[in-house]
XYZ file of C-alpha atoms in Angstrom:
749
model
C 11.712 -93.726 -40.493
C 14.684 -94.837 -43.571
C 13.261 -98.323 -42.816
C 9.058 -97.076 -44.588
C 10.905 -95.252 -46.856
C 12.632 -98.098 -48.331
C 9.565 -100.305 -47.755
C 8.859 -101.708 -51.175
C 13.154 -101.948 -52.294
C 13.152 -103.812 -49.205
C 10.594 -106.425 -49.780
C 11.507 -106.469 -53.420
C 15.265 -108.166 -52.863
C 13.546 -110.237 -49.597
C 11.402 -112.034 -52.156
C 13.913 -111.794 -54.526
C 16.625 -114.245 -51.944
C 13.148 -116.391 -51.257
C 12.339 -117.021 -55.164
C 16.252 -118.080 -55.664
C 16.188 -120.196 -52.624
C 13.118 -122.258 -53.708
C 14.902 -122.874 -57.027
C 17.768 -124.228 -55.440
C 16.330 -126.575 -52.412
C 13.457 -127.359 -55.560
C 16.277 -128.080 -58.052
C 16.053 -131.909 -57.707
C 11.845 -132.038 -57.130
C 10.442 -130.894 -61.053
C 7.096 -130.685 -60.472
C 6.983 -128.269 -57.401
C 9.548 -126.364 -58.872
C 7.513 -125.765 -61.819
C 4.514 -125.051 -59.919
C 6.975 -123.258 -57.979
C 7.672 -121.363 -60.849
C 4.283 -120.068 -61.977
C 3.262 -119.309 -57.732
C 5.803 -116.295 -57.705
C 4.902 -114.440 -61.220
C 0.836 -114.993 -59.845
C 2.705 -114.016 -56.334
C 5.460 -110.574 -57.572
C 2.131 -109.671 -59.622
C -0.294 -108.893 -57.589
C 1.873 -107.028 -55.346
C 2.585 -104.816 -58.203
C -0.476 -104.267 -59.391
C -1.247 -102.981 -55.281
C 1.370 -100.512 -56.008
C 0.432 -99.079 -59.339
C -2.941 -99.492 -58.864
C -2.531 -96.749 -56.095
C 0.230 -94.674 -58.550
C -2.768 -94.757 -60.398
C -4.913 -93.213 -58.175
C -3.218 -90.909 -56.961
C -2.409 -89.182 -60.066
C -5.955 -90.460 -62.118
C -6.363 -86.046 -62.067
C -3.336 -86.682 -64.590
C -2.762 -87.098 -68.383
C -0.097 -89.414 -66.278
C -2.373 -91.749 -64.942
C -3.305 -93.653 -67.502
C 0.251 -94.602 -67.699
C 0.149 -96.031 -64.229
C -3.500 -97.799 -65.371
C -1.809 -99.211 -68.096
C 0.515 -100.930 -66.434
C -1.239 -101.854 -63.404
C -3.765 -103.430 -65.908
C -1.225 -105.797 -67.633
C 0.553 -106.694 -64.987
C -2.787 -107.844 -63.190
C -3.002 -109.896 -66.843
C 0.518 -111.149 -66.499
C -0.302 -112.747 -63.447
C -4.079 -114.092 -64.035
C -2.000 -115.872 -67.320
C 0.593 -117.401 -64.878
C -2.976 -118.561 -62.886
C -3.941 -120.413 -65.842
C -1.028 -122.409 -66.183
C -1.088 -122.956 -63.097
C -4.043 -123.995 -63.061
C -2.669 -126.342 -66.532
C -0.266 -128.020 -64.109
C -2.273 -128.691 -61.307
C -5.620 -130.083 -63.371
C -4.269 -131.608 -66.243
C -1.076 -132.212 -65.532
C 0.728 -130.932 -68.119
C 3.543 -128.496 -68.371
C 2.305 -127.211 -72.088
C 1.459 -123.529 -72.156
C -1.954 -123.203 -73.417
C -3.446 -120.604 -76.049
C -5.307 -118.879 -73.341
C -1.830 -118.513 -71.010
C -0.295 -117.509 -74.195
C -3.352 -114.681 -75.193
C -3.230 -113.603 -71.933
C 0.201 -112.053 -72.001
C 0.490 -111.983 -75.497
C -2.078 -109.114 -74.262
C -0.559 -108.222 -71.232
C 2.400 -107.149 -73.865
C 0.355 -105.283 -75.513
C -0.676 -103.482 -72.953
C 2.506 -102.610 -71.438
C 3.344 -101.502 -74.446
C 0.671 -99.154 -75.216
C 1.719 -97.388 -72.228
C 5.419 -96.996 -73.027
C 4.061 -95.398 -75.840
C 1.775 -93.303 -73.863
C 4.609 -92.297 -71.393
C 7.121 -91.827 -74.290
C 4.334 -89.201 -76.055
C 4.248 -87.035 -73.252
C 7.630 -86.346 -72.693
C 8.008 -86.308 -76.222
C 6.649 -83.208 -76.400
C 9.639 -81.544 -74.475
C 12.818 -82.945 -76.206
C 13.386 -82.524 -79.785
C 13.029 -85.761 -81.101
C 16.662 -85.522 -83.255
C 18.336 -85.220 -80.691
C 18.371 -89.004 -80.317
C 17.380 -90.303 -83.216
C 20.506 -92.233 -84.411
C 20.819 -93.478 -81.058
C 17.504 -95.270 -81.633
C 18.067 -96.030 -85.186
C 21.298 -97.275 -84.579
C 19.783 -99.090 -81.191
C 16.933 -100.686 -83.342
C 19.008 -102.150 -86.506
C 21.411 -104.006 -83.621
C 18.055 -105.220 -81.458
C 16.808 -106.656 -85.373
C 20.085 -108.273 -85.946
C 20.003 -109.699 -82.844
C 16.948 -111.195 -82.230
C 16.218 -112.874 -85.380
C 19.288 -114.262 -85.521
C 18.810 -115.640 -82.364
C 15.446 -115.661 -82.441
C 13.026 -115.593 -84.908
C 16.005 -118.410 -87.899
C 15.697 -121.234 -85.274
C 12.236 -121.195 -84.112
C 11.116 -121.039 -87.960
C 13.961 -123.741 -88.677
C 13.104 -126.250 -86.029
C 9.617 -125.654 -86.516
C 7.562 -128.555 -86.041
C 4.414 -126.977 -84.762
C 1.175 -125.593 -85.610
C 0.836 -123.432 -87.598
C -0.918 -120.647 -84.360
C 1.495 -121.913 -82.473
C 4.587 -121.143 -84.801
C 3.123 -117.768 -84.612
C 2.815 -117.088 -81.163
C 6.066 -118.124 -80.584
C 7.345 -115.357 -83.469
C 5.421 -113.040 -81.415
C 7.450 -113.569 -78.103
C 10.094 -111.193 -79.857
C 8.953 -109.240 -82.073
C 7.044 -108.066 -79.187
C 10.310 -107.982 -77.242
C 11.741 -105.921 -79.777
C 8.958 -103.582 -79.477
C 9.214 -102.877 -76.544
C 12.809 -102.769 -76.596
C 13.338 -100.283 -79.482
C 9.903 -98.152 -76.696
C 11.918 -98.454 -73.767
C 15.357 -96.976 -74.754
C 13.385 -93.971 -76.812
C 11.605 -93.744 -73.135
C 15.652 -94.109 -71.680
C 16.560 -90.216 -73.790
C 13.107 -88.854 -73.783
C 13.075 -89.432 -69.642
C 16.277 -87.394 -69.504
C 14.961 -84.095 -68.722
C 11.782 -85.385 -66.575
C 11.422 -84.987 -63.498
C 10.345 -88.325 -63.354
C 13.950 -89.764 -63.990
C 14.614 -91.632 -61.977
C 11.134 -93.299 -61.684
C 11.061 -94.337 -64.932
C 14.445 -95.602 -65.146
C 13.129 -98.234 -62.759
C 10.008 -98.785 -65.075
C 12.568 -99.595 -67.736
C 15.106 -101.410 -66.339
C 11.894 -103.600 -65.360
C 11.438 -104.435 -68.894
C 14.957 -105.056 -69.677
C 14.977 -107.269 -67.162
C 11.089 -108.677 -68.276
C 13.106 -109.212 -72.025
C 16.201 -110.517 -70.457
C 13.763 -113.066 -69.348
C 11.660 -113.672 -72.320
C 14.661 -113.683 -74.216
C 16.860 -115.959 -72.827
C 14.375 -118.923 -72.785
C 13.772 -118.535 -76.113
C 17.447 -118.906 -76.835
C 17.884 -121.810 -73.718
C 14.110 -122.953 -75.285
C 17.201 -124.848 -78.161
C 20.585 -125.338 -75.963
C 19.676 -125.741 -72.218
C 17.989 -125.527 -69.213
C 16.730 -122.873 -67.970
C 16.108 -122.930 -64.478
C 18.411 -120.037 -62.893
C 16.938 -117.566 -65.537
C 13.151 -118.633 -63.662
C 12.976 -115.980 -60.992
C 13.142 -113.085 -63.397
C 10.538 -112.799 -64.456
C 9.175 -112.088 -60.804
C 12.049 -109.630 -60.768
C 10.688 -107.973 -63.204
C 7.454 -107.049 -62.183
C 8.374 -106.332 -58.576
C 10.622 -103.620 -59.969
C 8.611 -102.045 -62.350
C 5.898 -101.590 -59.600
C 8.741 -100.078 -57.197
C 8.412 -97.549 -59.342
C 4.768 -97.243 -58.592
C 5.549 -96.812 -54.800
C 8.222 -94.511 -56.273
C 5.847 -92.081 -57.775
C 2.549 -92.775 -54.992
C 5.568 -91.523 -51.996
C 6.103 -88.563 -54.259
C 8.605 -86.904 -55.516
C 11.128 -86.637 -52.179
C 11.522 -90.440 -52.493
C 13.379 -89.911 -55.321
C 16.655 -88.478 -53.675
C 18.901 -91.665 -55.261
C 22.194 -91.125 -56.322
C 22.113 -92.723 -60.383
C 24.936 -93.962 -61.495
C 27.136 -90.974 -63.981
C 26.336 -93.202 -66.805
C 22.805 -93.414 -66.474
C 22.443 -89.555 -65.551
C 25.179 -88.263 -68.488
C 21.942 -86.034 -70.143
C 25.001 -86.273 -73.824
C 24.846 -88.452 -76.708
C 25.066 -91.828 -74.922
C 27.823 -93.401 -74.905
C 25.040 -96.989 -75.269
C 25.237 -96.940 -79.135
C 29.072 -97.607 -79.543
C 28.772 -100.198 -76.866
C 26.346 -102.158 -78.724
C 28.075 -101.716 -82.040
C 30.823 -103.211 -80.348
C 28.361 -105.742 -79.438
C 27.723 -106.499 -82.517
C 30.773 -106.599 -84.603
C 31.626 -109.268 -81.445
C 28.621 -111.386 -82.574
C 29.616 -110.797 -85.915
C 32.943 -112.303 -85.468
C 32.068 -115.562 -83.100
C 28.948 -116.664 -85.891
C 30.727 -115.335 -89.145
C 31.204 -119.142 -91.240
C 32.373 -117.677 -94.753
C 28.308 -116.594 -95.271
C 26.443 -113.720 -95.463
C 24.380 -113.419 -92.586
C 21.665 -111.024 -90.917
C 24.442 -110.148 -87.610
C 26.787 -108.951 -90.647
C 23.898 -106.741 -92.691
C 22.863 -104.599 -89.481
C 26.881 -104.089 -89.040
C 27.099 -102.596 -92.883
C 24.123 -101.150 -92.042
C 25.430 -99.300 -89.339
C 28.788 -98.815 -90.208
C 26.151 -96.830 -92.875
C 24.761 -94.655 -90.665
C 27.989 -93.384 -88.940
C 29.113 -92.844 -92.012
C 26.414 -90.339 -93.347
C 25.960 -89.083 -89.153
C 29.140 -87.776 -89.538
C 28.285 -85.893 -93.474
C 25.758 -84.542 -92.042
C 27.867 -83.547 -88.166
C 30.413 -82.066 -90.249
C 28.017 -79.684 -93.006
C 26.000 -79.081 -89.567
C 29.280 -78.071 -87.905
C 29.633 -76.338 -90.833
C 26.697 -73.817 -90.185
C 27.466 -73.487 -87.090
C 30.441 -71.946 -87.401
C 28.793 -69.344 -90.428
C 25.435 -68.693 -87.397
C 27.929 -68.200 -84.621
C 30.641 -65.677 -87.167
C 27.023 -63.880 -88.501
C 26.196 -63.506 -84.332
C 29.581 -62.863 -84.035
C 30.080 -59.854 -86.182
C 25.941 -58.488 -86.700
C 24.195 -56.824 -84.463
C 20.783 -58.595 -83.474
C 18.633 -55.873 -83.649
C 18.571 -53.650 -86.459
C 21.350 -56.499 -88.753
C 23.809 -54.547 -89.363
C 27.554 -55.652 -88.486
C 28.512 -54.293 -85.145
C 31.486 -52.547 -83.566
C 33.494 -56.017 -83.213
C 33.304 -55.947 -87.367
C 33.933 -52.793 -87.201
C 37.354 -53.020 -85.415
C 38.219 -56.763 -87.288
C 37.450 -54.050 -90.679
C 38.880 -50.752 -90.064
C 43.049 -51.266 -90.496
C 42.444 -53.450 -93.514
C 40.851 -50.178 -94.887
C 43.493 -47.973 -94.158
C 45.682 -50.062 -95.259
C 44.075 -50.241 -99.059
C 43.878 -45.884 -98.687
C 47.457 -45.646 -97.698
C 48.453 -48.058 -100.050
C 46.706 -45.928 -102.745
C 47.181 -42.714 -101.451
C 43.417 -41.836 -100.990
C 41.132 -40.439 -97.773
C 39.070 -42.307 -96.538
C 35.717 -40.639 -94.231
C 34.491 -41.372 -90.840
C 31.014 -40.468 -89.403
C 30.166 -41.475 -85.988
C 26.420 -40.736 -86.186
C 24.509 -40.020 -82.117
C 20.936 -39.973 -82.039
C 19.759 -37.195 -80.119
C 17.830 -36.910 -76.838
C 17.687 -41.544 -77.668
C 17.265 -41.967 -73.273
C 14.346 -39.837 -73.592
C 11.927 -42.161 -75.495
C 13.496 -45.076 -73.831
C 12.996 -43.028 -70.875
C 8.878 -41.856 -71.730
C 8.057 -44.896 -74.587
C 9.876 -47.878 -73.108
C 12.891 -50.042 -73.896
C 10.795 -51.067 -76.425
C 9.975 -48.370 -78.486
C 13.398 -47.469 -77.760
C 14.859 -50.809 -79.565
C 11.879 -50.659 -82.384
C 13.468 -47.375 -83.644
C 17.054 -48.337 -83.864
C 16.178 -50.710 -85.912
C 13.850 -48.425 -88.313
C 16.673 -45.988 -87.981
C 18.753 -48.521 -89.396
C 16.237 -49.635 -92.547
C 16.255 -45.716 -93.302
C 20.051 -44.982 -92.619
C 20.811 -48.394 -95.191
C 18.383 -47.337 -98.284
C 19.878 -43.808 -98.411
C 21.204 -43.282 -101.991
C 24.343 -42.304 -103.269
C 26.234 -43.743 -100.524
C 28.981 -45.812 -101.431
C 30.322 -46.878 -97.890
C 29.674 -49.025 -94.708
C 27.076 -48.593 -92.300
C 27.742 -50.433 -88.670
C 25.812 -49.686 -85.386
C 28.786 -48.540 -83.059
C 26.547 -49.915 -79.764
C 23.150 -47.645 -78.012
C 22.337 -44.657 -80.585
C 24.984 -44.416 -82.283
C 26.264 -46.005 -85.719
C 29.362 -46.238 -87.819
C 29.236 -44.690 -91.383
C 33.022 -45.789 -92.926
C 33.748 -44.058 -96.892
C 36.252 -45.185 -98.347
C 37.784 -42.647 -100.709
C 36.321 -40.442 -99.546
C 37.241 -36.809 -99.589
C 36.338 -34.448 -96.876
C 33.728 -32.161 -99.350
C 32.295 -35.915 -99.561
C 31.967 -36.971 -95.756
C 29.643 -33.424 -95.319
C 27.348 -34.068 -98.540
C 26.784 -37.439 -96.538
C 26.475 -36.305 -93.543
C 23.700 -33.628 -95.047
C 21.990 -36.262 -96.597
C 21.651 -38.937 -92.978
C 20.331 -35.430 -91.494
C 18.177 -34.796 -94.446
C 17.035 -38.559 -93.488
C 15.928 -37.228 -90.583
C 14.113 -34.825 -91.061
C 10.127 -36.813 -91.437
C 8.957 -37.996 -88.529
C 9.483 -41.857 -87.501
C 6.315 -43.714 -86.807
C 7.261 -46.146 -83.872
C 4.153 -48.775 -82.164
C 1.292 -46.334 -82.966
C 3.629 -43.193 -82.047
C 4.769 -40.657 -84.431
C 8.646 -39.987 -83.308
C 10.588 -36.653 -84.076
C 14.406 -37.671 -83.333
C 17.719 -36.348 -84.526
C 21.552 -37.230 -85.290
C 24.201 -35.435 -83.962
C 27.069 -35.843 -86.441
C 31.332 -36.253 -86.058
C 33.368 -36.435 -89.097
C 36.604 -37.600 -88.873
C 38.645 -38.314 -92.135
C 42.049 -39.945 -92.739
C 44.956 -39.498 -93.486
C 43.662 -35.192 -92.824
C 42.294 -35.756 -89.275
C 43.886 -39.439 -88.350
C 46.338 -41.728 -88.584
C 45.198 -44.325 -87.232
C 41.651 -46.177 -86.373
C 41.906 -45.332 -82.825
C 42.557 -41.885 -83.450
C 40.078 -41.769 -86.242
C 36.911 -43.056 -84.190
C 38.338 -41.197 -81.427
C 38.142 -38.028 -82.934
C 34.784 -37.997 -84.649
C 33.911 -39.226 -81.121
C 34.879 -35.634 -79.998
C 33.150 -34.071 -83.609
C 30.110 -35.646 -82.712
C 29.894 -33.737 -78.940
C 31.140 -30.700 -80.206
C 27.708 -31.480 -83.167
C 25.784 -32.212 -79.727
C 27.016 -28.512 -77.916
C 25.900 -26.623 -81.100
C 21.951 -27.516 -80.453
C 22.262 -30.997 -81.706
C 20.857 -31.352 -86.268
C 23.851 -30.432 -86.860
C 27.683 -32.151 -88.314
C 30.947 -31.127 -86.813
C 34.238 -31.391 -88.756
C 36.716 -32.232 -86.457
C 39.879 -30.676 -85.880
C 42.746 -30.161 -82.999
C 41.185 -27.695 -81.329
C 37.603 -30.016 -80.506
C 40.416 -32.574 -77.852
C 39.715 -29.967 -75.710
C 36.056 -29.524 -75.302
C 36.293 -33.545 -74.978
C 38.102 -33.440 -71.964
C 36.513 -30.598 -70.579
C 33.185 -32.424 -71.195
C 34.768 -35.527 -69.231
C 36.143 -33.571 -66.561
C 32.896 -32.249 -65.636
C 31.177 -36.139 -65.867
C 33.913 -36.541 -63.208
C 33.439 -33.598 -60.876
C 29.375 -33.650 -61.009
C 29.996 -37.676 -58.977
C 31.775 -36.019 -56.413
C 29.517 -32.555 -55.674
C 27.092 -33.309 -53.281
C 29.382 -35.153 -51.446
C 31.741 -32.095 -51.258
C 29.646 -29.607 -50.445
C 29.949 -28.176 -53.997
C 26.312 -27.690 -55.035
C 24.292 -24.598 -54.389
C 20.852 -23.135 -54.649
C 19.818 -19.408 -55.053
C 16.520 -18.652 -55.677
C 14.668 -16.299 -57.705
C 11.597 -14.329 -56.424
C 8.467 -14.952 -58.401
C 6.471 -11.424 -59.062
C 2.302 -10.592 -58.714
C 2.276 -7.998 -62.225
C -0.567 -6.182 -61.219
C 0.344 -5.525 -56.719
C 4.442 -6.579 -58.102
C 4.919 -8.356 -54.339
C 5.995 -11.648 -54.293
C 3.461 -14.589 -54.403
C 6.525 -17.582 -54.443
C 9.995 -18.770 -55.521
C 11.746 -21.021 -58.121
C 15.382 -22.782 -56.265
C 17.803 -22.085 -59.759
C 20.954 -24.847 -58.878
C 24.468 -23.201 -59.241
C 27.798 -25.412 -58.870
C 31.383 -24.233 -57.963
C 34.350 -26.463 -58.619
C 37.260 -25.870 -56.480
C 39.360 -27.190 -59.497
C 36.757 -26.627 -62.962
C 35.102 -23.449 -61.447
C 32.001 -21.845 -62.084
C 30.166 -24.366 -64.025
C 26.591 -23.102 -65.890
C 23.238 -24.916 -65.729
C 23.167 -25.500 -69.163
C 26.519 -26.850 -69.737
C 26.705 -29.544 -66.844
C 22.907 -30.277 -66.383
C 22.632 -31.925 -70.442
C 25.400 -34.302 -68.658
C 23.981 -34.814 -65.628
C 21.137 -36.162 -67.756
C 22.688 -38.119 -70.189
C 24.873 -39.892 -67.095
C 21.758 -40.085 -65.245
C 23.610 -38.520 -62.202
C 20.811 -35.860 -62.363
C 18.393 -38.530 -59.996
C 21.072 -38.309 -56.915
C 21.528 -34.703 -57.654
C 17.206 -34.438 -57.995
C 16.829 -35.744 -55.198
C 19.623 -33.156 -53.362
C 17.206 -30.220 -54.475
C 14.387 -31.146 -53.787
C 15.258 -31.688 -50.386
C 17.215 -28.597 -50.101
C 14.112 -26.472 -50.844
C 12.251 -27.509 -49.002
C 14.101 -27.720 -45.591
C 15.062 -24.006 -47.071
C 11.090 -23.097 -47.205
C 10.288 -24.445 -43.957
C 13.389 -22.756 -41.868
C 12.161 -19.226 -43.797
C 8.664 -19.710 -42.209
C 9.955 -20.844 -38.954
C 12.003 -17.756 -38.581
C 8.971 -15.638 -39.568
C 9.124 -14.946 -43.479
C 6.469 -15.060 -45.219
C 5.039 -18.321 -47.019
C 5.874 -18.515 -49.928
C 5.562 -21.330 -52.332
C 9.187 -22.106 -53.717
C 9.573 -24.255 -57.432
C 11.597 -26.853 -57.533
C 12.553 -27.545 -61.576
C 12.277 -31.845 -61.611
C 14.269 -33.246 -64.515
C 12.566 -35.927 -67.273
C 14.792 -38.960 -65.866
C 13.192 -37.800 -62.830
C 9.958 -37.405 -63.333
C 10.239 -41.321 -64.557
C 11.634 -42.661 -61.982
C 9.875 -45.536 -60.628
C 10.257 -44.101 -57.158
C 9.751 -40.067 -57.080
C 6.318 -39.674 -55.897
C 7.113 -41.811 -52.809
C 10.555 -39.935 -52.324
C 8.885 -36.687 -53.199
C 6.440 -37.343 -50.091
C 8.965 -38.435 -48.047
C 10.978 -35.172 -48.645
C 7.500 -33.233 -47.586
C 7.267 -35.185 -44.370
C 11.072 -34.720 -43.161
C 10.945 -31.955 -43.688
C 7.085 -30.840 -42.308
C 6.688 -28.333 -45.333
C 3.386 -28.379 -45.797
C 2.422 -29.451 -49.422
C 0.250 -26.754 -50.393
C 3.835 -24.670 -50.493
C 5.632 -26.582 -52.695
C 5.821 -26.516 -57.012
C 7.510 -29.220 -59.302
C 7.856 -27.872 -62.436
C 8.898 -30.498 -65.213
C 9.371 -30.337 -69.399
C 7.123 -30.511 -72.152
C 8.514 -33.478 -72.879
C 6.973 -35.565 -70.446
C 3.741 -35.443 -72.951
C 5.194 -38.179 -74.844
C 4.571 -40.473 -72.476
C 1.303 -39.503 -72.154
C -1.051 -42.016 -69.243
C 1.973 -42.442 -67.244
C 3.398 -38.402 -66.903
C -0.696 -37.980 -66.166
C -1.355 -40.645 -63.589
C 2.404 -39.035 -62.204
C 0.309 -35.929 -61.603
C -2.730 -37.317 -59.941
C -0.729 -39.216 -57.179
C 1.228 -35.823 -56.751
C -2.093 -33.026 -57.041
C -3.370 -35.945 -54.045
C -0.553 -34.958 -52.293
C -1.792 -31.691 -52.327
C 1.451 -30.538 -54.906
C 0.738 -28.028 -57.551
C 2.974 -28.843 -61.067
C 3.446 -26.832 -63.916
C 5.090 -26.915 -67.506
C 8.098 -25.269 -67.918
C 9.701 -23.477 -70.851
C 6.239 -23.966 -72.411
C 6.336 -23.793 -76.569
C 10.233 -24.924 -76.583
C 9.597 -28.907 -76.995
C 6.546 -30.883 -78.476
C 3.709 -29.468 -79.974
C 0.894 -29.845 -76.987
C -1.617 -28.100 -76.667
C -4.672 -30.381 -77.767
C -3.106 -32.033 -74.787
C -3.042 -29.954 -71.895
C -6.659 -29.743 -71.427
C -6.134 -34.047 -70.280
C -2.892 -33.340 -67.671
C -3.682 -32.300 -64.194
C -1.472 -29.024 -63.480
C -2.057 -26.337 -62.406
C 0.496 -23.368 -64.090
C 2.414 -22.960 -67.709
C 5.053 -20.889 -67.787
C 6.045 -19.079 -70.555
C 9.990 -19.873 -71.971
C 12.006 -16.821 -72.215
C 12.189 -16.281 -76.087
C 8.710 -15.554 -76.478
C 9.483 -12.025 -74.241
C 12.202 -11.350 -75.687
C 10.485 -10.293 -78.458
C 7.373 -9.380 -77.071
C 6.762 -6.393 -79.095
C 6.652 -7.662 -82.462
C 2.826 -7.349 -83.027
C 3.511 -11.730 -84.316
C 5.019 -12.266 -81.192
C 2.840 -10.066 -78.781
C -0.166 -12.392 -81.013
C 1.443 -16.003 -79.711
C 1.967 -15.104 -76.435
C -1.421 -13.712 -75.898
C -2.854 -16.816 -77.702
C -0.875 -18.230 -75.132
C -2.089 -16.390 -72.496
C -5.908 -16.449 -73.507
C -5.488 -20.991 -74.014
C -3.848 -21.548 -70.682
C -6.925 -19.469 -68.855
C -9.785 -20.916 -70.492
C -7.983 -23.917 -69.269
C -8.225 -22.251 -66.152
C -4.486 -22.012 -65.655
C -2.326 -19.884 -63.427
C 0.167 -18.276 -66.151
C 3.707 -17.527 -65.178
C 6.353 -15.485 -67.810
C 9.993 -15.724 -67.982
C 12.575 -13.492 -68.214
C 11.427 -9.871 -68.125
C 14.095 -7.841 -67.959
C 11.491 -4.223 -68.932
C 8.563 -2.816 -67.473
C 7.440 -3.252 -70.823
C 7.144 -6.425 -71.091
C 5.815 -6.536 -67.269
C 3.320 -3.796 -68.684
C 2.396 -5.671 -71.607
C 2.417 -8.969 -69.939
C -0.186 -7.232 -67.423
C -2.384 -5.935 -70.397
C -2.481 -9.977 -71.759
C -3.730 -10.700 -68.577
C -0.418 -12.637 -67.646
C -0.620 -12.940 -63.751
C 2.955 -14.129 -62.802
C 6.229 -12.994 -64.034
C 10.296 -13.517 -63.068
C 13.049 -12.144 -64.723
C 16.039 -10.442 -64.314
C 13.634 -6.936 -64.062
C 12.182 -7.794 -60.638
C 15.533 -9.443 -58.802
C 18.441 -11.792 -60.258
C 18.315 -15.045 -58.566
C 19.432 -14.949 -55.336
C 22.542 -16.353 -52.501
C 19.687 -17.699 -49.616
C 20.875 -15.420 -47.261
C 20.657 -12.424 -49.818
C 16.767 -14.050 -50.803
C 15.886 -14.182 -46.811
C 16.648 -9.838 -46.872
C 14.956 -9.573 -49.864
C 11.828 -11.299 -48.103
C 12.205 -9.125 -45.552
C 12.748 -6.066 -47.318
C 9.016 -7.266 -49.288
C 7.455 -8.000 -45.975
C 8.377 -4.764 -44.290
């Protein structure tokens, strides 16, 4: 198999050995040697033509096919020129090269040049020209200097031929020079090509051909050049071998190249050539200025220019690196790294001048909800627009940084507590106008923590830490406000961290439990359902209110596993009660926005129903109004839930987004009116609002549930308003599972 795989290479080696043996055996027979010298290129050319033609046939439907076609035709012309020369030797008894042979050779070289230029253009599209341009220019200058000095000048100096012959003799080294420049370019542009190894054979083949031509021209004026005769044949075979391997496919290209040929950095070749040129100048120098000396001067000048350009480029790159290191690429603001670099200097100046320094930590409220509902692209654009708006606030003598995520830092050198609070008010006012991002109109608010040096902190770490603590208090106080740090805030931050850490272990430690509050038919006062509510009792922290730990779970993402636990526990409990013969009623489970937007949400709900064997009609999922922000995705999820037979409701309606106009588009079943509307239902304005919501729901064929009913009067008014269902402490507080079981038994009795 290996012999068959490298059949072309073995043939090439065999022919090379045969050529040199023949030259050696015929060294005393000049005519026979000349005939053999013409026969070898014909044989090599025909073999090479077959290999290249087959490569063209296999790639003719691709752009690459033209490259192999031009090479194959060029090789055929080359072989034809040798046929004409052999004919003249045999029939005309002359060793002079006929004009027809010269023309065929020049035609072959022209096709070679076109093929190489074409291939260069194909590959050059995938590499930056400037990455190898300097090497090309250096090599070209050296090559031109050497060719003119050693080949063109001797031809013209000893010219005793016709003008036509002199032109042909001059044309050979010039064409070779052109091919040499192009194959050098091909060497660089093929650096990253999958054809690299095949093209190196092409490059090596043409290098041998050029070497043979130039040695022949040089030796023609110096000595007998018999030993170079087989080089033309070898070059043709090497070029053909490239076609042989290209046709066989890339699996035949697993050869190990010398490291110097695989180097994808700037090649060392130009510097080697410069060294060679220096040696040639020394060898040829006779205290007269010649073309080699001129070439060397130009090369050294180019090296000097390049070093200057490299220094400038390095300076520019260093500036870019410095900018990237200290700036946030999304917003264009300086980043946390730059803040950490500058804050100590600001504090030092403030301390020396006995000035104050204010730090505002600005955090965007509910930003994670925007990322979850509208996507990270919209979130990123919102951050960008926010930064643009922040830096345009008038009257602020400070500096903004992006701290990371949705947090921004504002440093106010020389600002007192009062000045810092004034600036915080300006920032909050800035957010009173909605942001328009990617055709979405988004309302977002900031929570701001303020810390002032030296009043609240003596060093940079404490300054930022205290601002962070104040910012969390601002969030806990309803968001969209600012808070000034005071020492008591450290306790609030510590508690938040304690809750966050405790939540991670709550499920495994069986600290979570569900309580159940009945839903009542307001006319018959019968139980028609129940809502599962989450409670957490930590052995170290104690009982933690859902209003305190649910937002933290949302913020940290722990709401996903907690929500899964709640859903499974509620379904299992409802199925258990049904199996015990208790009334079959629907259980409502709250679903967070992050749960609802999670990619595996619907499939998980389906799996829980299958595993608990609960009929889907006895499960209702309560979602918040915020899902309306991403109406298309939310509608799709709701449709999938409805297809499973699960009912859905909008919870706490009226507290979130203005969503009345899209309610008719959502495939929901129930609307739950928030407790805040029910509390003051006796007031005429609230009566009107609640009645309008109920009327709208009934027109949309939605069931209505009123939350937070605490008095009979509220229940009666709601009944008059045609509200069908309600829940609240008037009927029952949330009960533990055992107590709710007794409650159901009493109701059924």
